[in-house]
Coordinates of C-alpha atoms in Angstrom, one line a residue:
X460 CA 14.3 -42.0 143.8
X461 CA 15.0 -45.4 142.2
X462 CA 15.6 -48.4 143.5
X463 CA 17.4 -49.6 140.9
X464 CA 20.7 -51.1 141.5
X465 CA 23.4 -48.7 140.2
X466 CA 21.9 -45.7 139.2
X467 CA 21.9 -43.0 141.7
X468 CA 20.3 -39.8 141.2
X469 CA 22.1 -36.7 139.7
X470 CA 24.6 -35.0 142.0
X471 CA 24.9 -37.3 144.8
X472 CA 28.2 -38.1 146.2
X473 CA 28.2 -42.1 144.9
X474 CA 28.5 -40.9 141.4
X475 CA 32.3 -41.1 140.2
X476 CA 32.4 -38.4 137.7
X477 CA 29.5 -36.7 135.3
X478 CA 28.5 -38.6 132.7
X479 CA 27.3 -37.6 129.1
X480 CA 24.0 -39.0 127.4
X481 CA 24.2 -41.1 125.4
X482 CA 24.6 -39.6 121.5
X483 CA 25.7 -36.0 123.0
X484 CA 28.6 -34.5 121.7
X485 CA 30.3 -30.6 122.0
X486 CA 29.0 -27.9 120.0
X487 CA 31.0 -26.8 116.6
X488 CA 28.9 -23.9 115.6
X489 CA 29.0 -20.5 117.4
X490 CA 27.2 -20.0 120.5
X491 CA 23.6 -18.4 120.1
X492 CA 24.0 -14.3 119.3
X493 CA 27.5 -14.2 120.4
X494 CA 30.4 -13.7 117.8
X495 CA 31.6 -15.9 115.0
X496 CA 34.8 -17.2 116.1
X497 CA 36.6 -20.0 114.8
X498 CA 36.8 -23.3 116.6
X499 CA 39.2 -22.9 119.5
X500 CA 38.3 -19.5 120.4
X501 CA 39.9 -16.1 119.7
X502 CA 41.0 -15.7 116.1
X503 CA 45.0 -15.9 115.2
X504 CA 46.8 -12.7 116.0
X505 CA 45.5 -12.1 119.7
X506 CA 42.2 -10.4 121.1
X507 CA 40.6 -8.5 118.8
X508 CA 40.9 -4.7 118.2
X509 CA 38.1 -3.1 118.9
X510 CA 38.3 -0.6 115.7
X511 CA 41.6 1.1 116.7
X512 CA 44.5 0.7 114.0
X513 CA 48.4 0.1 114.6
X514 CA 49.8 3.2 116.2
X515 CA 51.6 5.9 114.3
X516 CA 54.7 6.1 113.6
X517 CA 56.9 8.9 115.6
X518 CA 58.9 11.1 113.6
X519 CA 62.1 11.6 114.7
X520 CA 63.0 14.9 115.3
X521 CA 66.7 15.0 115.5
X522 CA 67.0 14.8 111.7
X523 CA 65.3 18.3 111.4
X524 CA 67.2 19.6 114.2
X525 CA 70.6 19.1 112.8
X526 CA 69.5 20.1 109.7
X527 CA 68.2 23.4 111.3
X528 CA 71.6 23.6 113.0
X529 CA 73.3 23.2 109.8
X530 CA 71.2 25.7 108.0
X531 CA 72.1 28.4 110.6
X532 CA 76.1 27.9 110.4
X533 CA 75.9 27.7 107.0
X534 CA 74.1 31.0 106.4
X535 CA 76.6 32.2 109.2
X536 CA 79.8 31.5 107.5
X537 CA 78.0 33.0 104.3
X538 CA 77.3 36.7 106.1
X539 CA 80.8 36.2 107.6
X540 CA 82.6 35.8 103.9
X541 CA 80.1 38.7 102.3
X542 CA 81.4 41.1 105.6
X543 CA 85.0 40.1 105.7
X544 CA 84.6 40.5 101.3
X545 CA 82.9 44.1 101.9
X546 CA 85.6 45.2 104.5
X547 CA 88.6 44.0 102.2
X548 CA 87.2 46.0 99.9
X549 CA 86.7 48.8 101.3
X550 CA 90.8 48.8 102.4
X551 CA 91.7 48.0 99.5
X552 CA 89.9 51.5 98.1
X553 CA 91.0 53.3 101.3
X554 CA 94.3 52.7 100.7
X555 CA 94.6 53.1 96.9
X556 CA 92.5 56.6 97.7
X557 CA 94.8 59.7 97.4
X558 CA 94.0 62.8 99.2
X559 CA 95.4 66.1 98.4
X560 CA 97.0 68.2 101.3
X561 CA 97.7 71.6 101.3
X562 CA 101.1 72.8 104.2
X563 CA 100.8 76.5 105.1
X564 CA 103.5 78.1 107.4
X565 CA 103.1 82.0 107.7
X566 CA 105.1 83.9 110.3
X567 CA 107.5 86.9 110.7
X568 CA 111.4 86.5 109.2
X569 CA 112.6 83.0 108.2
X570 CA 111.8 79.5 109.5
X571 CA 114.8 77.4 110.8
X572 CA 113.0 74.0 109.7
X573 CA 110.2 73.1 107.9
X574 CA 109.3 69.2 108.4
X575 CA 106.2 67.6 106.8
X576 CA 105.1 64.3 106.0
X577 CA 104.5 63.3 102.9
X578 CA 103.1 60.0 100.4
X579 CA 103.2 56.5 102.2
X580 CA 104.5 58.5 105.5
X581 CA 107.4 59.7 103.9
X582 CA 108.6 62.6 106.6
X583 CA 110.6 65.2 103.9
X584 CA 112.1 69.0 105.5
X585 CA 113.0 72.3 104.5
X586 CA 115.6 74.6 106.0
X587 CA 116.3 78.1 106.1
X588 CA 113.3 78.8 104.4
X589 CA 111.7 82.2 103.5
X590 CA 108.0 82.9 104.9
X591 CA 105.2 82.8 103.5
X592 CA 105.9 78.9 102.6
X593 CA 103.4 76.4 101.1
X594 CA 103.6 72.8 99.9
X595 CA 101.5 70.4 98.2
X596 CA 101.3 66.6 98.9
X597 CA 99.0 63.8 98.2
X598 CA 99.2 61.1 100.9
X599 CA 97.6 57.5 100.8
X600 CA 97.4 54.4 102.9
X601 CA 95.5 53.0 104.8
X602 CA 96.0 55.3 107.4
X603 CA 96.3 59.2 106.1
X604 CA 98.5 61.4 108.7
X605 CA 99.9 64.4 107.8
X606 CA 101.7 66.6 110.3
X607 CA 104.2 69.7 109.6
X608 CA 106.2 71.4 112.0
X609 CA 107.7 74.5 111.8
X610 CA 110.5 76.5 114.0
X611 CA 111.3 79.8 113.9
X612 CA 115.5 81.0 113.8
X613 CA 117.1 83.3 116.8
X614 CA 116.0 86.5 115.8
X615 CA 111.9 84.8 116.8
X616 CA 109.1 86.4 116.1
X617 CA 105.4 84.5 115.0
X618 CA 105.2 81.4 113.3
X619 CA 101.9 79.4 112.3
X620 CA 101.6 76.1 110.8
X621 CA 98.4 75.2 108.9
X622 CA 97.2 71.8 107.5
X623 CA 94.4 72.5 104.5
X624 CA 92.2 69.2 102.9
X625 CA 90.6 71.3 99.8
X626 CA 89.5 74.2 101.3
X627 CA 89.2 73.1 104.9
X628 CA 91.4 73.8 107.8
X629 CA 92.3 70.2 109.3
X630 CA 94.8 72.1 111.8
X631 CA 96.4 75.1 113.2
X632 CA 98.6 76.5 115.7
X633 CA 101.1 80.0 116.4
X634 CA 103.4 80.2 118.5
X635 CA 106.2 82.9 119.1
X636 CA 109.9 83.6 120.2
X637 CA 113.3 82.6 120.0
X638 CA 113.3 79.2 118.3
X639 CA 109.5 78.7 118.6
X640 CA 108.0 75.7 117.1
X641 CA 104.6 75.3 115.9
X642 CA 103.0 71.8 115.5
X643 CA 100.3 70.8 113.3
X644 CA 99.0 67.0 112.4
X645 CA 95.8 65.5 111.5
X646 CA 93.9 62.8 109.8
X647 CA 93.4 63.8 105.9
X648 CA 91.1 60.4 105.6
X649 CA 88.2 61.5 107.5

């Protein structure tokens, strides 16, 4: 220790504040084997990155769920106009389509009545008619009923009604006495 007047040694509580050397001034350059930063510290644009890049961007999704949305009605309505054209069409030939349709009552004396229906549902009859009878029709529509019905006079006896598509027997029924009626109907379209 000195004995010096004013100069006390380093750290002792006299001293008002640290004082420099004389000629010393702060360093400019970076410090020894740490990095090269700019004067004031961190470089502009925040801490640095460390090797990782901006994060990517998320794709929104809604876009290509609408459009799959879209997509799906749209190939929807399409099967929906194709059926709905397919099933007009086929109408449209069902009910232009004729079918020919062959009446057959057979029976004992004469039938009373013959009723039969006949193109576009027409409903046509015969009376007092003479056994064996037969009639031949074409029927159309949408919708291709046919029925005859045949009854017998007072004096009875057997009467059947038949109802032929071609060569095939769409119906038949007998029936006998006194004013007996037989009944036939069908669907010639089938």
């Amino acid at each position: 220790m000195s004995d010096e007047p004013g100069h006390q040694p380093p750290g002792s509580p006299q001293e008002p504040h640290h004082r420099q050397p004389p000629g010393w001034q702060p360093p400019t350059g970076p410090p020894p084997g740490g990095p090269a930063y700019p004067q004031g510290g961190y470089p502009q644009g925040g801490y640095p990155q460390g090797g990782y890049g901006p994060p990517p961007k998320k794709r929104k999704v809604w876009p290509w769920v609408l459009g799959g949305v879209l997509l799906v009605m749209v190939l929807g309505i399409g099967a929906c106009i194709a059926l709905i054209g397919t099933a007009v069409n086929e109408v449209d030939k069902e009910i232009n389509r004729t079918v020919a349709v062959t009446y057959q009552v057979d029976g004992t004396g004469q039938a009373s009545s013959i009723t039969y229906s006949g193109r576009g549902g027409d409903v046509a009859q015969d009376t007092d008619v003479s056994l064996p009878w037969t009639k031949e029709v074409s029927v159309d529509g949408i919708v291709k009923a046919v029925t005859v019905t045949a009854s017998a006079g007072a004096d009875g006896g057997e009467i059947t009604c038949r109802i032929l598509v071609g060569d095939d027997v769409l119906a038949e029924q007998t029936a006998t006495g006194p004013y007996a009626s037989a009944s036939c109907s069908g669907d010639a379209g089938r």
